[in-house]
Each structure stands twice: as structure tokens, then as C-alpha cells.
Amino acid sequence: MKLFTQMTKMALFVASLSFTGSSLAAEPMNLDSLLKTLEEGKSAQSVQNQQREQAFATRQNEQVQMLKNTQAKRNQMLVESERLETQFEENEVKLANLTDTLSKRMGSLKELFGVLQQVAGDSSNKFATSVVSAQIPGRSAFMDELAQKMGSTSKLASIEDIEKVWYELQREMTEQGKVSRFNTTVIVEGGNKAEQEVLRVGAFNLISNGKYLEYNPGTNTLSELTRQPVSRFTATASDLQNAKSGAVQFALDPTGGSILGLLVQAPDTAEQVHQGGAVGYVILGVGLLALLIAIERFVSLLLVGGKIRRQLKDNVARDDNPLGRVMKVKDDYPNVAYDTLELKLSEAILREMPKITRNLTLIKIISVVAPLLGLLGTVTGMINTFQAITLFGTGDPKLMAGGISQALVTTVLGLVVAIPTVFIYTLLNTRSKGLLLILQEQSAGIIAERSEKEHKPWCY
């Protein structure tokens, strides 16, 4: 009974495996039906197993054949590898023998070709950056190819190559001593291209329309410098381009553009003034004020001096000049004593003194304050410089040099204002004192004349 129960469970398990995909409700099976189902399943599995065994046997034969083919191919490749290795060793021996033979046959030519390779490489770099290439392009390409070819031991230079190297070197030397004209495309201001006549001065400078040009070796193009040098240099460029013959002064850059590049980077006068900042503007403002006052005082003293000189030639006192107003005091007080008249004349001179010496003290103050403002700007700039050094360190010398340069600009501006202001104040002060001295001199003469009248003895 126990064995029957286990067989029943096993049959049910197999039946459940065979009909897992069925979800339909079926009637309960009896034992005969279940036994029949098991027999049919066993027969089907036997047929499937036989098919699988036959397929496996067939594939096993194929795998054996594939293994034989692979082993045969491996043996063939091993034979080929041995042959190639033997051939490689033989070629190494032949190559070494040929190299020795080549070295022996070359003899002193080997040293010649080495020098030729070095010269070609150096000339390639030289031609690439030479301004002569702007007129004669493509020279560096041949030198570069020749240097690379000479770097290979299997290739030698021909007679034509050696002669062309000599020719290019000779042409470079010849062109360096010429002033040539040629037409080419120039990149002008604004990025536009224009066909212009270019004047090449040896291997040093290129000019067009009175402006210096810059040669770009990478693109083989010419362009006007963004900033041209000062007018005294560009004027010589215009003179040279317009000259047909004879000797003309020209600002030549023997470095081929390095000095010119530094010159155009240097700030001009206006940029240096702007570097002074707010303190620099204040200094220029007070300097302009001193200049305006000086002009007004100079014109005023010149006019007053002319009127005083005319009054000296006339005995009639006029009110349009200080001397006439001082002389009129004598006419206003004809009967007073000379000591009283002296006081009246002194009062009149003191009344004229502010008009003659007006604003001179302000000019003197500006001459003293201007260098002090310059010193203030310098100290402020140095403080900013040291703060920048604290933040960024001293790794960049240009940072320190630029900050110190900007700081010293205010000192220069202060001295530029103070020095001429001192001279102007001295000149105006001397002129005003000269006019006051004339007034005092004439006043003393009037007092002396009145004193003589008062002490003149009576005649009976």
C-alpha cells in the first residue's frame, strides 16, 4: 500500500510536469488513464533521447574534423614562422654588411651630409621667420624636406639638392642687402584685406603706405601693426617709400621686429598721464589753474607796465594807471605838509599793491602743493603694489615694475607742474615788484619835491 501511494505521487508529479501549460479545468483521471499517459510519455521521451544522441554523435564527428584542421593550420604556421625568423636573421646580417659597406664608401661624404642636414634644418627655421619670405615664399619647405630626407640613412642628397641649398643661402644674403618693392595682400586696420605696394628693407622691416607691417610666418601674411610707433619713426617710413633715389633717413630695426614690438607696447604720453589716476588728474587740474592765473597776471602786468611807462613821460596824472592815481594824490593835497603827504602817498601805494600782486600767492602755493600731491600719489600707488604682492607673490616681476611705474607717474606729474610754476611765480613776482618800485620811487620824488618847497628860504 505504501509503495502504491509513492507511485501514485510520482505519477501525479510527472503528469503535472507534462501539463503545466494547461489551465483548463479537466475531469479527474482514473489509474488506468494515468498509466496510459505515463506509457505514452515514456515512449515520446525515448524517441527524443535517441534523436539527441544521434545529433551529439554527428556533432562530435564535426568537432574532431575541426580539431584536425586547426592542428594542421597550426603546424603550417609554425613552419612559416620558422622560415620568416630565418629570413629575418639573414636580412639583419645583410643589412649590417650593407651599412658597413655604405659607411666605408661614403668616407668623408658622411661628414658632408651631416653638415648639410644641420645647415638645412637651421636654414629652414631662419627662412620661416625671415621677412624675405613675405616676398619669396616656399623656401623653408624645401629645406625642411631635405633635412628630413638627410635624417634617413637610406637616402642621400643629390647634386641638385646641394646646389639648391647653396643658391637659397646666397639669395638670402643677397636679399638682405636690398630695398625691394612688391605688391601683395595686406591686412589693414579693421581686418580688411587690400592689395598694396610693400617696401622691404633688407631682412629687417616691411612698410606700406607709411606704416610698419608685421609678418606672420604661420599664415605667411602681412598685416599692419595695431599700434604704430611715434610719428618721428613713421615719418621716415613715408619718406623712404616716396623716395625714388638717393639717401633717405629711415628708422631701421636690426632685430627684425623685436625692438619695434617693444616700442609700440610702450605707453605714450596720454597713457602715462592716465596711469596717474585720480591724483594725477588733480595735479593736472591745479597745474592748469596755475597756468591760467599766470597768463592773466602776465597780461595784466604787461598792460599796467605799459600804462605806467606812458605816465612817466606825461606830467598830467591820469586815473587809468596806478602811477597816475598815486601822482594825483599830490594834486588833491597841494597845501599839506610833506610828512602828511608822505602818509597819503603810502596809503595810495598800499591801495594799488593788491591789484598788482593779485593771485601771485596762489601760484606760489600751487608750486608747493603739486609735488606734495605727487608724493601722495606715489605712496598710494606703492601701497597698492605691496598689497598686490601680498596677494599674488613676487613671481611676476612685471607686476611689481608696472605698479611702481604707475606710482611714480604722479611724482613726475607733480614735478612737471611745480618746476615751471616756480619759474612763472618768480617772473611775475619780479615784474610786480618792479612796478611797485616805480611807484615808490615816484612817491619818494614827490615827497622830496614838497619838502624842498617847504624849506625853501624866503627871498626879500
JSON list of C-alpha atoms in Angstrom, two decimals, residues 261-262 265-266 275 381 384-386 388-389 392-407:
[
{"chain": "A", "resi": 261, "resn": "GLY", "atom": "CA", "xyz": [57.33, 95.40, -30.93]},
{"chain": "A", "resi": 262, "resn": "LEU", "atom": "CA", "xyz": [58.65, 96.79, -27.65]},
{"chain": "A", "resi": 265, "resn": "GLN", "atom": "CA", "xyz": [53.95, 98.45, -26.42]},
{"chain": "A", "resi": 266, "resn": "ALA", "atom": "CA", "xyz": [55.46, 101.39, -24.54]},
{"chain": "A", "resi": 275, "resn": "GLN", "atom": "CA", "xyz": [48.20, 105.89, -15.23]},
{"chain": "A", "resi": 381, "resn": "GLY", "atom": "CA", "xyz": [50.43, 103.52, -5.59]},
{"chain": "A", "resi": 384, "resn": "ASN", "atom": "CA", "xyz": [48.51, 99.14, -3.81]},
{"chain": "A", "resi": 385, "resn": "THR", "atom": "CA", "xyz": [51.62, 97.48, -5.26]},
{"chain": "A", "resi": 386, "resn": "PHE", "atom": "CA", "xyz": [52.58, 95.86, -1.97]},
{"chain": "A", "resi": 388, "resn": "ALA", "atom": "CA", "xyz": [49.15, 93.03, -4.90]},
{"chain": "A", "resi": 389, "resn": "ILE", "atom": "CA", "xyz": [52.48, 91.41, -3.95]},
{"chain": "A", "resi": 392, "resn": "PHE", "atom": "CA", "xyz": [49.93, 87.23, -5.80]},
{"chain": "A", "resi": 393, "resn": "GLY", "atom": "CA", "xyz": [53.54, 86.99, -4.61]},
{"chain": "A", "resi": 394, "resn": "THR", "atom": "CA", "xyz": [56.67, 88.18, -6.36]},
{"chain": "A", "resi": 395, "resn": "GLY", "atom": "CA", "xyz": [56.72, 85.55, -9.10]},
{"chain": "A", "resi": 396, "resn": "ASP", "atom": "CA", "xyz": [55.91, 88.08, -11.84]},
{"chain": "A", "resi": 397, "resn": "PRO", "atom": "CA", "xyz": [58.46, 90.95, -11.99]},
{"chain": "A", "resi": 398, "resn": "LYS", "atom": "CA", "xyz": [56.21, 92.80, -14.46]},
{"chain": "A", "resi": 399, "resn": "LEU", "atom": "CA", "xyz": [53.54, 93.13, -11.77]},
{"chain": "A", "resi": 400, "resn": "MET", "atom": "CA", "xyz": [55.94, 94.96, -9.46]},
{"chain": "A", "resi": 401, "resn": "ALA", "atom": "CA", "xyz": [57.52, 97.03, -12.23]},
{"chain": "A", "resi": 402, "resn": "GLY", "atom": "CA", "xyz": [54.14, 98.07, -13.59]},
{"chain": "A", "resi": 403, "resn": "GLY", "atom": "CA", "xyz": [52.81, 99.06, -10.17]},
{"chain": "A", "resi": 404, "resn": "ILE", "atom": "CA", "xyz": [55.93, 101.05, -9.28]},
{"chain": "A", "resi": 405, "resn": "SER", "atom": "CA", "xyz": [55.88, 102.72, -12.68]},
{"chain": "A", "resi": 406, "resn": "GLN", "atom": "CA", "xyz": [52.28, 103.83, -12.21]},
{"chain": "A", "resi": 407, "resn": "ALA", "atom": "CA", "xyz": [53.08, 105.06, -8.70]}
]
